[in-house]
Short mmCIF file of C-alpha atoms and ligand atoms in Angstrom, two decimals:
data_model
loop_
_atom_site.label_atom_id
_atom_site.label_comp_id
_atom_site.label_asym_id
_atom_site.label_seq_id
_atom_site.Cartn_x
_atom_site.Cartn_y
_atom_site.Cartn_z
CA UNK A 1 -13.28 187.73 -82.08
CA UNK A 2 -14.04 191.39 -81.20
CA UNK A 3 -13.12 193.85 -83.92
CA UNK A 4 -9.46 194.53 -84.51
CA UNK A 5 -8.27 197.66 -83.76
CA UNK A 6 -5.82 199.62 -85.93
CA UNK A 7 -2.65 197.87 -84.29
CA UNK A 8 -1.84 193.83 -85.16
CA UNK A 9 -3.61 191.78 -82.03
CA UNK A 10 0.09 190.72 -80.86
CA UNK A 11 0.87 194.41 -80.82
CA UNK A 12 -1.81 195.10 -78.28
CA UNK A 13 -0.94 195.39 -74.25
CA UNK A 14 -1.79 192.81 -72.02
CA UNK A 15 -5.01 194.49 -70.28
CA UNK A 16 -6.60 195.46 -73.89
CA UNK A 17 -6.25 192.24 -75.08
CA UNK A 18 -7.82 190.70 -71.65
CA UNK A 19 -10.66 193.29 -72.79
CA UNK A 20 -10.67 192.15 -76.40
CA UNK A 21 -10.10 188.29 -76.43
CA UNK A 22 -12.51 185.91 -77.28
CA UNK A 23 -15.63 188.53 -77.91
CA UNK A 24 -17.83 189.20 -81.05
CA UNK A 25 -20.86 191.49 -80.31
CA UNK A 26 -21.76 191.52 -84.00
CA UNK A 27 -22.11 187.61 -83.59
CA UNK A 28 -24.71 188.52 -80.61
CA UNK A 29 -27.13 191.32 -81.34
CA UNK A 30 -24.72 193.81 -80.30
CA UNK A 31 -24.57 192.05 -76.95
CA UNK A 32 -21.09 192.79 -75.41
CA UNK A 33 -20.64 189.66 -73.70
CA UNK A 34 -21.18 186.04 -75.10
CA UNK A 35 -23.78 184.47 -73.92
CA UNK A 36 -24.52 181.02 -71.96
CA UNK A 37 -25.72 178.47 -74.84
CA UNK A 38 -26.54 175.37 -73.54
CA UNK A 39 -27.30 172.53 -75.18
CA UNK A 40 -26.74 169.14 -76.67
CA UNK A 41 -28.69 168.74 -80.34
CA UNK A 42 -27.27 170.88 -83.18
CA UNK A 43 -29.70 171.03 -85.77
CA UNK A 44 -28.74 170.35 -89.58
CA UNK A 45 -30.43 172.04 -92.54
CA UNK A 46 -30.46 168.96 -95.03
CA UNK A 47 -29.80 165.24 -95.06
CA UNK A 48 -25.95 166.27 -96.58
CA UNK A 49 -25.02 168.41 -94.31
CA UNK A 50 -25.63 165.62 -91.82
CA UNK A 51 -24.30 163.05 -93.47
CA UNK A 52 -21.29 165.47 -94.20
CA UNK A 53 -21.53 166.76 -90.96
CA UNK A 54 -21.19 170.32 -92.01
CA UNK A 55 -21.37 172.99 -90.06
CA UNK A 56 -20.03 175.70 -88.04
CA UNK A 57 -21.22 173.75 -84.81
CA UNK A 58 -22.53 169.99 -84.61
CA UNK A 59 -23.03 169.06 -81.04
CA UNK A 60 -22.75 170.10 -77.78
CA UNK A 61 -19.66 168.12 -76.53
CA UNK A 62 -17.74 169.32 -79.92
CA UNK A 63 -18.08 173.16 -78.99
CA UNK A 64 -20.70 175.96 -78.65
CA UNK A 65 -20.13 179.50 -79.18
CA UNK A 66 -19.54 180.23 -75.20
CA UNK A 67 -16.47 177.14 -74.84
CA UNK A 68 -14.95 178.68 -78.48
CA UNK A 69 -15.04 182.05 -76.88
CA UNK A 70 -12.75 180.85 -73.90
CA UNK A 71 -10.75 178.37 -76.18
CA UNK A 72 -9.93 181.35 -78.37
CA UNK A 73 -9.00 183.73 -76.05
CA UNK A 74 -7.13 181.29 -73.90
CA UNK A 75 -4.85 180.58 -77.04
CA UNK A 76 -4.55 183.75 -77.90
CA UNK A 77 -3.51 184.72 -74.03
CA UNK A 78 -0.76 181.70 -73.61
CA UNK A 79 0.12 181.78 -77.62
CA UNK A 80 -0.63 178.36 -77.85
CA UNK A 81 -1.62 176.41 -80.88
CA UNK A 82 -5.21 175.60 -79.00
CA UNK A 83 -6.64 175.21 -75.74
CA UNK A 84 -9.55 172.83 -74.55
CA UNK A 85 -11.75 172.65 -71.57
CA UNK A 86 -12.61 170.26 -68.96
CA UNK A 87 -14.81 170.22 -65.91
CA UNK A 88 -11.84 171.10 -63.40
CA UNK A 89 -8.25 171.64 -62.84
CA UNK A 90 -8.01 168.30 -62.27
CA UNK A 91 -9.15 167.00 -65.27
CA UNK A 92 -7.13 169.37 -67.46
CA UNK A 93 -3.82 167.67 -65.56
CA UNK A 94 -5.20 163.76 -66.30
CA UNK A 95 -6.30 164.82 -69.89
CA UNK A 96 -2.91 166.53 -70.42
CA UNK A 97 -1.43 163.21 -69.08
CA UNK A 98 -3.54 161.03 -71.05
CA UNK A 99 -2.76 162.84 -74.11
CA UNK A 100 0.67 162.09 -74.18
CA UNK A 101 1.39 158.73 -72.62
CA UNK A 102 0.85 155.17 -73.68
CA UNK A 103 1.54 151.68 -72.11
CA UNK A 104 5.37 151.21 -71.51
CA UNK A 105 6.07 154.80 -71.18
CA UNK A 106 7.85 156.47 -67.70
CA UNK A 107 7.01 159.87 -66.86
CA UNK A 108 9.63 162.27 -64.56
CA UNK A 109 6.75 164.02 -62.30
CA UNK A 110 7.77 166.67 -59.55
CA UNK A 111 8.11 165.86 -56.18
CA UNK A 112 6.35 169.31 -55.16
CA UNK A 113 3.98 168.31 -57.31
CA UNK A 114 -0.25 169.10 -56.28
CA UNK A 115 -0.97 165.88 -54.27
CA UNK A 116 -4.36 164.64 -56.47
CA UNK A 117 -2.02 164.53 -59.78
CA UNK A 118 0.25 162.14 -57.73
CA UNK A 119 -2.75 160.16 -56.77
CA UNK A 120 -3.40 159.84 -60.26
CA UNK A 121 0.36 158.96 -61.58
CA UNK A 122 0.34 156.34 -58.20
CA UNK A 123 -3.29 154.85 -59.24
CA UNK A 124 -4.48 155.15 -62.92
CA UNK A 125 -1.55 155.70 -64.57
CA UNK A 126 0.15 152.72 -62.92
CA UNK A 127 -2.33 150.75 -63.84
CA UNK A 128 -2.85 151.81 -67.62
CA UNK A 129 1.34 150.79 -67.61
CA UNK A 130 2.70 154.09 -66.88
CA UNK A 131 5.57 154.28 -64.13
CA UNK A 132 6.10 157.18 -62.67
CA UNK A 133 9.37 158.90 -60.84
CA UNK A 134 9.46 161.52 -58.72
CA UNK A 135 12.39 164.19 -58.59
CA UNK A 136 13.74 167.03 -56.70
CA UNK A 137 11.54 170.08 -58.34
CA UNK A 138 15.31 171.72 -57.86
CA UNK A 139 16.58 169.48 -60.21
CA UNK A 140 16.50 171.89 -63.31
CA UNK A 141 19.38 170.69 -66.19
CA UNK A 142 20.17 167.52 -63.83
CA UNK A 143 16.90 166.24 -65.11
CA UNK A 144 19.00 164.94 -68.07
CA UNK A 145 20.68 162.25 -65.95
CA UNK A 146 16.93 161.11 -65.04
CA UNK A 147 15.32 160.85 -68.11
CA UNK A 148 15.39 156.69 -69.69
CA UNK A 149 15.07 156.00 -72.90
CA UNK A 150 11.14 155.53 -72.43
CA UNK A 151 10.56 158.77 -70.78
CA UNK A 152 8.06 160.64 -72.98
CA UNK A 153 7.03 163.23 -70.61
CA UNK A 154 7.83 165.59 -67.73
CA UNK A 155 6.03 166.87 -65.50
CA UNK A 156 6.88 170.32 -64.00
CA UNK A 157 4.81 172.77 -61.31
CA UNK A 158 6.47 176.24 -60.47
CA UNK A 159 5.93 177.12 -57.62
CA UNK A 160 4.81 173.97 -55.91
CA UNK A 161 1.49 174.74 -54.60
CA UNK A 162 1.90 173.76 -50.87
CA UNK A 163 6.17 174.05 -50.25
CA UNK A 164 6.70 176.95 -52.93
CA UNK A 165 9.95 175.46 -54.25
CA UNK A 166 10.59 177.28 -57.73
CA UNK A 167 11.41 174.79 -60.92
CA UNK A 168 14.30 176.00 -63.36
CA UNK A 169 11.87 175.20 -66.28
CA UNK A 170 13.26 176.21 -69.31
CA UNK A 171 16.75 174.43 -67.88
CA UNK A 172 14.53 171.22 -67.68
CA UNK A 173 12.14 171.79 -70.90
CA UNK A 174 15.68 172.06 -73.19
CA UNK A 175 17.01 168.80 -71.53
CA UNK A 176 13.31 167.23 -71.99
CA UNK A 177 13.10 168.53 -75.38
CA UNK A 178 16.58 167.25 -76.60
CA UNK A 179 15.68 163.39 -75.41
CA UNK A 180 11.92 164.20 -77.15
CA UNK A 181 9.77 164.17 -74.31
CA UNK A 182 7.10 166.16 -73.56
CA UNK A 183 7.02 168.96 -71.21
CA UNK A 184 4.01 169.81 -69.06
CA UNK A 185 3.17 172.29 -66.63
CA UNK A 186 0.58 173.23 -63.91
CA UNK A 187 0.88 176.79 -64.29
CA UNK A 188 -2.44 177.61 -61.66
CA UNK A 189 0.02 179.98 -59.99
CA UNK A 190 1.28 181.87 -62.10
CA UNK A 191 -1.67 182.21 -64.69
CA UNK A 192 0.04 183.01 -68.26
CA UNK A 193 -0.02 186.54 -67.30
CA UNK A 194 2.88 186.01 -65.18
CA UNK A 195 4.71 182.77 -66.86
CA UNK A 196 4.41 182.53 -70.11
CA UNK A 197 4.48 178.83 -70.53
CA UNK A 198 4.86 177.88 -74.17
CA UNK A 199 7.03 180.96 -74.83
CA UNK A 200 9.19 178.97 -71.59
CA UNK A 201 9.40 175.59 -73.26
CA UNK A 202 6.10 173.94 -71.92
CA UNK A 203 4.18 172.11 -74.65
CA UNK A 204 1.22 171.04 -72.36
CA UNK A 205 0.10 173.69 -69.84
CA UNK A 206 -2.11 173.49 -67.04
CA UNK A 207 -4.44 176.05 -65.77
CA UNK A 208 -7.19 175.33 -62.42
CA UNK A 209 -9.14 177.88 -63.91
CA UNK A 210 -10.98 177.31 -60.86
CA UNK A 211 -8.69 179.88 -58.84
CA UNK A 212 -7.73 183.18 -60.47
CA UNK A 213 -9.97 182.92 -63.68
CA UNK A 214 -12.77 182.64 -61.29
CA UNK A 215 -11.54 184.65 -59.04
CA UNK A 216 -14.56 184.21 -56.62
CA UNK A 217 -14.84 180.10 -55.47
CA UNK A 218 -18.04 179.90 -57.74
CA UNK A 219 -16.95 177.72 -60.29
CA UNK A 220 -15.23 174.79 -61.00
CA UNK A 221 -13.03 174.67 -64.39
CA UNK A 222 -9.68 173.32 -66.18
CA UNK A 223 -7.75 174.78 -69.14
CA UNK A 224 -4.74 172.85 -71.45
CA UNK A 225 -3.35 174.69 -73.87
CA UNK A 226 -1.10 172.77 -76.03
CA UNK A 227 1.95 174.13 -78.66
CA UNK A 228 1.39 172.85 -82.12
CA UNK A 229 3.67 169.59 -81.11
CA UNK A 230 1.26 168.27 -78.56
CA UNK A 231 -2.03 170.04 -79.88
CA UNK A 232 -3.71 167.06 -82.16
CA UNK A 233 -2.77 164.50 -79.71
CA UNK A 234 -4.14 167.10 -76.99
CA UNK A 235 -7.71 167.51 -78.78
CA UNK A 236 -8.09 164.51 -80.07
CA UNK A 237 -8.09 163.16 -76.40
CA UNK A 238 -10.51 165.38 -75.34
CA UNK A 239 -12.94 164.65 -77.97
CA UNK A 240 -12.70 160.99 -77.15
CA UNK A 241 -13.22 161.85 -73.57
CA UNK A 242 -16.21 164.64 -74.32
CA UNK A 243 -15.63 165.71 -70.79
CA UNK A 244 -17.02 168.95 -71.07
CA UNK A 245 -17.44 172.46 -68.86
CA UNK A 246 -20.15 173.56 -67.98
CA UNK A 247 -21.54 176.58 -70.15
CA UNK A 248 -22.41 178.28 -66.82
CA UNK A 249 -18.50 178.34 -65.43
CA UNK A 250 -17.16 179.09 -68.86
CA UNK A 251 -19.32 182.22 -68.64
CA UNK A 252 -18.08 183.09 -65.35
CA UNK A 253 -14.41 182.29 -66.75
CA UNK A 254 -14.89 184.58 -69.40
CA UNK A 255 -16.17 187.81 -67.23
CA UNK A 256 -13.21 187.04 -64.86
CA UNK A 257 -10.53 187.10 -67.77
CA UNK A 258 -11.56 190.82 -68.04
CA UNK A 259 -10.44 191.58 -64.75
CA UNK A 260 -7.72 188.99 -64.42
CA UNK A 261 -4.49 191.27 -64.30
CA UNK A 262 -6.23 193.50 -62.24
CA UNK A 263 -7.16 191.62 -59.45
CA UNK A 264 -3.84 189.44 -60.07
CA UNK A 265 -1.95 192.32 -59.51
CA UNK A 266 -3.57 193.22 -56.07
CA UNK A 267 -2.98 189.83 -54.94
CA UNK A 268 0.50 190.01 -55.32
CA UNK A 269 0.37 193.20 -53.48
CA UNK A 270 -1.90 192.19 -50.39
CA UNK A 271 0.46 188.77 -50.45
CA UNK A 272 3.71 190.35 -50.48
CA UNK A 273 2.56 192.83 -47.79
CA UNK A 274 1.48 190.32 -45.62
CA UNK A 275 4.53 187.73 -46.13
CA UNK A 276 7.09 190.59 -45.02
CA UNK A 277 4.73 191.26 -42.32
CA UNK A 278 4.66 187.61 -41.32
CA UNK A 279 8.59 186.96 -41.89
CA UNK A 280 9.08 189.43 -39.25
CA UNK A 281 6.73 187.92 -36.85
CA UNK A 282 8.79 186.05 -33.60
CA UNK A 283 6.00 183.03 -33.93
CA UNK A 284 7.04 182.60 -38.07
CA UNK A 285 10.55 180.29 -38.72
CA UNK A 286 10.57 181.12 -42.47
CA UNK A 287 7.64 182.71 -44.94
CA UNK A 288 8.27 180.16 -49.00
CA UNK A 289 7.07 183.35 -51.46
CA UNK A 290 9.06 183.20 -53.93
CA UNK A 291 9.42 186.84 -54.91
CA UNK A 292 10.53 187.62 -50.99
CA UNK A 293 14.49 188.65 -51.85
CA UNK A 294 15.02 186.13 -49.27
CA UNK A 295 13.62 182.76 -51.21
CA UNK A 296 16.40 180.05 -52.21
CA UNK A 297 14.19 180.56 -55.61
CA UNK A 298 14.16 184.35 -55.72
CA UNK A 299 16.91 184.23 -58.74
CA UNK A 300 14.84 182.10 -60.68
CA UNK A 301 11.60 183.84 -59.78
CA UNK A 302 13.08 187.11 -61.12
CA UNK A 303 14.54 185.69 -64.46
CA UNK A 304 11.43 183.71 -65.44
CA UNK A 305 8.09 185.28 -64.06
CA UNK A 306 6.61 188.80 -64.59
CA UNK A 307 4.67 188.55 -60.94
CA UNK A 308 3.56 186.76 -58.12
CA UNK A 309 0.11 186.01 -56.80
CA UNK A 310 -1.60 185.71 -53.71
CA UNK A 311 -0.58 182.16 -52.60
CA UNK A 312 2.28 181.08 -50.14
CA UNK A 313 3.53 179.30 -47.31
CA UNK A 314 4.75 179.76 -43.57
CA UNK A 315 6.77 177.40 -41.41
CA UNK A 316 5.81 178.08 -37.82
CA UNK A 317 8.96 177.78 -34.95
CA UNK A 318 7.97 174.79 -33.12
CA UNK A 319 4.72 174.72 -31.35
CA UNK A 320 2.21 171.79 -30.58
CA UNK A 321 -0.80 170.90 -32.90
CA UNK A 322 -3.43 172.68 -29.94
CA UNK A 323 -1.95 175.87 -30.36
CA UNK A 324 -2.14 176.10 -33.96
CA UNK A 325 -5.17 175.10 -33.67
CA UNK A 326 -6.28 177.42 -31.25
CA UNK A 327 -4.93 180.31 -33.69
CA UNK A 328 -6.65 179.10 -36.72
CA UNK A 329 -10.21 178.01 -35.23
CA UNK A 330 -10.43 181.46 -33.57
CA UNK A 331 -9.69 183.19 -37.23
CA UNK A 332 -12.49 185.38 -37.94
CA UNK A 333 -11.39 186.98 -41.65
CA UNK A 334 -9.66 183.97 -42.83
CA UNK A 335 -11.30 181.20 -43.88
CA UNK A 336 -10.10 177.16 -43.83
CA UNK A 337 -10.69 175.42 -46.88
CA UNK A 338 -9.34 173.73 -50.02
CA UNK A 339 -8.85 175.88 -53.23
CA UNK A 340 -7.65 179.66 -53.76
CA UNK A 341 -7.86 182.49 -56.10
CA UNK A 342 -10.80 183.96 -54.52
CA UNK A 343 -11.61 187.64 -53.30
CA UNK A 344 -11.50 185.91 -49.83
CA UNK A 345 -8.45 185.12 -47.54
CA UNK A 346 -7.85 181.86 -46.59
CA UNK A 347 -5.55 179.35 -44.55
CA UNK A 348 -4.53 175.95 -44.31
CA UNK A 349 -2.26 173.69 -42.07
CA UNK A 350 -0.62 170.89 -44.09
CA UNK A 351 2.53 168.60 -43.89
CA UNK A 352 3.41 166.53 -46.62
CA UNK A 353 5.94 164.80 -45.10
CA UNK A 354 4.35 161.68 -45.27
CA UNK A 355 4.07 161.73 -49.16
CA UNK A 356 7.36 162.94 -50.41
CA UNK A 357 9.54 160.65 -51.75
CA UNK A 358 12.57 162.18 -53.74
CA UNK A 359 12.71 165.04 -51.37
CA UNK A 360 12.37 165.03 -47.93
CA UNK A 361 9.85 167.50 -45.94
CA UNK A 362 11.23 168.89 -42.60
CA UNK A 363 10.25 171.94 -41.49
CA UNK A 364 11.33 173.50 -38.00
CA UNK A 365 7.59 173.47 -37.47
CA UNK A 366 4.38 173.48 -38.21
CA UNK A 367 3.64 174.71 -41.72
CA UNK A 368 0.32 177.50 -42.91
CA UNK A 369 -0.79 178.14 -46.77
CA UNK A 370 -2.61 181.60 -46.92
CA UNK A 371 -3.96 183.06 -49.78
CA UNK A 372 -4.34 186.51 -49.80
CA UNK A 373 -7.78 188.60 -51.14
CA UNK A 374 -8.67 192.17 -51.08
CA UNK A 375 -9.64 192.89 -47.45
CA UNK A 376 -8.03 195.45 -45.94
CA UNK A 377 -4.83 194.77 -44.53
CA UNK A 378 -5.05 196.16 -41.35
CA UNK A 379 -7.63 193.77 -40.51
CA UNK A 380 -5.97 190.51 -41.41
CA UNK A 381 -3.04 191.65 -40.04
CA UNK A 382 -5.30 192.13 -36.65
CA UNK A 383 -6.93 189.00 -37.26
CA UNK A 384 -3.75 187.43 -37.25
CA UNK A 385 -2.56 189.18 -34.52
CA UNK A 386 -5.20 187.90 -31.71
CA UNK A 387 -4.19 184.29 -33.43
CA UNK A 388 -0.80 184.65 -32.74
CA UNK A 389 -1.64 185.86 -29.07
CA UNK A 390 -4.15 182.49 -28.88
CA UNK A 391 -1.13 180.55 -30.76
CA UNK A 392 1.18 181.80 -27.64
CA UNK A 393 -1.40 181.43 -24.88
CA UNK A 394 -1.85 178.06 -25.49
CA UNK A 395 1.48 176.60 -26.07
CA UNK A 396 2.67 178.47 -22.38
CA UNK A 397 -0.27 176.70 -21.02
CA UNK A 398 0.73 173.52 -22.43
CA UNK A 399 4.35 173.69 -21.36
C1 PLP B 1 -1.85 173.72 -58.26
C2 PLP B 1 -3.21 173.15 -58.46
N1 PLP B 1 -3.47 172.51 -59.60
C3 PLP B 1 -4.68 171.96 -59.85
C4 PLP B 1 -5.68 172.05 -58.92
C5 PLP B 1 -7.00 171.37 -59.20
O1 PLP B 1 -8.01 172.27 -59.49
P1 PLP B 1 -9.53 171.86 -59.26
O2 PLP B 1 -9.81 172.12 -57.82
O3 PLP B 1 -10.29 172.74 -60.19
O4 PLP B 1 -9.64 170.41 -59.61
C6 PLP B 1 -5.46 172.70 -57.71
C7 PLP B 1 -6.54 172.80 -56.70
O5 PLP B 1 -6.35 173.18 -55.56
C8 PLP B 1 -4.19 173.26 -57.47
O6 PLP B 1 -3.90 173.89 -56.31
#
């Protein structure tokens, strides 16, 4: 840890602590930063320490000092009880999963959930003797009339990544708590800077630190950070599993914590501009951001989060698949791929209609994810402009 300053560590503002977590410099020369230790073979002094396996560190899948330095400051940042790592966001939602289900149990998993983590529920779960039911992510205190007698764990994701519908989780974490299941959260969104998840009623939560910890699509990561209920169960999984990070991405975690509410905070900006820009557009139906005053979960939003990020959605008025596609493949600022949380702007079509199956997806029209970086929004609104002219273009020529 770095060295205290005068006031107690839970006394200090957000942004010093971001500065402060997780960092030693005495441990390294002076160094400000921790550095990248790689390695698998710990060396032991003598035959008892060994035997006893003593030792501050005894192999590379049980911790070096570059993973601590993330674990720590991740716990400290979510006030969990202790956080581990894994190789992806992925893998920090099966390892949560794994850590607290067995054979026989039934899990209540959001409807709006991130469509991999059904894929796993639907495929490795089921076949480990897990079932799985999806609800209405607006469920929030109705959750108690789903919950059977084996249900040991729910799973909750606010916003929902693709259809932005906002979960009532402390609502659904008190009805959870009260039949003894477990409550876990993908939290990517949010990041604990803006949703406190433990402090909410999550035990197990979720980060893709892939997104906004990176903050520039160079790394692949996954955080869980666990209350003291689910924390033994949580690490002992993962030490089972030894399915480690790689000391390179933790690195690049750690230098993007420093600047996380920074750049967090100018996403929301950029992403707000641009979603009242785009609700006012004649081509747009409806813009899901749930901070707009406008959002069905704008109540919610308010009561429970301290900000909002660069990710939402659009529905489109009705228009064929050509002239979307004419918009998007002419985009020259915004980029199509998978992922988010990165300087650059991006967008992606997507319908999960076909998926759903305790709500139902129907949108008026076509529906666009954006995430918003830091260029300067007079060009993306001008890049989204000419697409909207293209967009227009081609569905008159079509008609
Ligand atoms: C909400 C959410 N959770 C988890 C993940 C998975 O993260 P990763 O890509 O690191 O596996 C993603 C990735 O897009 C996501 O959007």
């Amino acid at each position: 840890m770095a060295k205290t300053p005068s006031p107690a560590r839970d006394q200090l503002g957000e942004r010093t602590r971001l500065v402060q977590a997780g960092r030693d410099p005495s441990e390294h020369h002076g160094f400000v930063n921790t550095p990248i230790y790689r390695g698998s073979t710990v060396l032991f002094p003598s035959t008892d320490d060994i035997q006893n396996r003593r030792g501050r560190y005894v192999y590379g899948t049980a911790g070096t000092p570059t993973t601590e330095a993330l674990e720590r400051a991740w716990t400290e940042l979510t006030g969990a009880a202790g956080t581990v790592l894994v190789p992806s966001g992925l893998a920090a939602v099966s390892l949560a999963l794994l850590s607290c289900l067995k054979s026989g149990d039934h899990l209540l998993m959001t409807d709006s959930v991130y469509r991999p983590t059904r894929v796993f529920c639907d495929t490795v779960l089921k076949r480990f003797g897990v079932e799985t039911t999806y609800y209405d992510p607006l469920v929030g205190a109705g959750i108690a009339a789903l919950l059977r007698p084996n249900t040991a764990a729910v799973f909750t994701e606010a916003p929902g990544s693709q259809t932005f519908e906002m979960q009532d989780v402390p609502a659904i974490a008190e009805a959870a708590h009260a039949h003894g299941a477990v409550v876990l959260m993908d939290n990517t969104w949010a990041t604990p800077l803006f949703f406190p998840p433990h402090e909410r009623g999550v035990d197990l939560a979720i980060e893709a630190g892939t997104k906004y910890l990176s903050g520039g699509s160079d790394l692949l990561l996954g955080l869980v950070s666990a209350n003291e209920r689910c924390w033994r169960r949580l690490r002992a999984t993962f030490d089972s599993m030894a399915a480690c990070a790689g000391p390179e991405d933790v690195f690049l975690a750690l230098r993007g914590l420093r600047t996380l509410s920074l750049r967090l905070k100018e996403h929301e900006r950029q992403a707000l501009d641009l979603a009242r820009w785009l609700a006012a557009r004649p081509e747009v139906d409806r813009v899901l951001h749930p901070a707009l005053e406008s959002d069905p979960g704008h109540a919610i939003w308010r009561r429970d989060f301290k900000g909002s990020t660069g990710l939402f959605s659009v529905v489109l008025k009705r228009a064929p698949n050509e002239a979307v596609a004419a918009m998007l493949d002419g985009l020259e600022l915004f980029g199509m791929g998978f992922s988010w949380g990165g300087f650059e702007s991006l967008v992606i079509p997507f319908d999960c209609a076909t998926y759903r199956s305790a709500t139902e997806w129907r949108p008026a029209g076509p529906a666009l994810r954006f995430h918003v970086g830091f260029e300067d929004l007079d060009d993306l609104k001008a890049d989204l402009d000419a697409g909207f002219a293209r967009l227009r273009e081609r569905h008159a020529s079509l008609a």
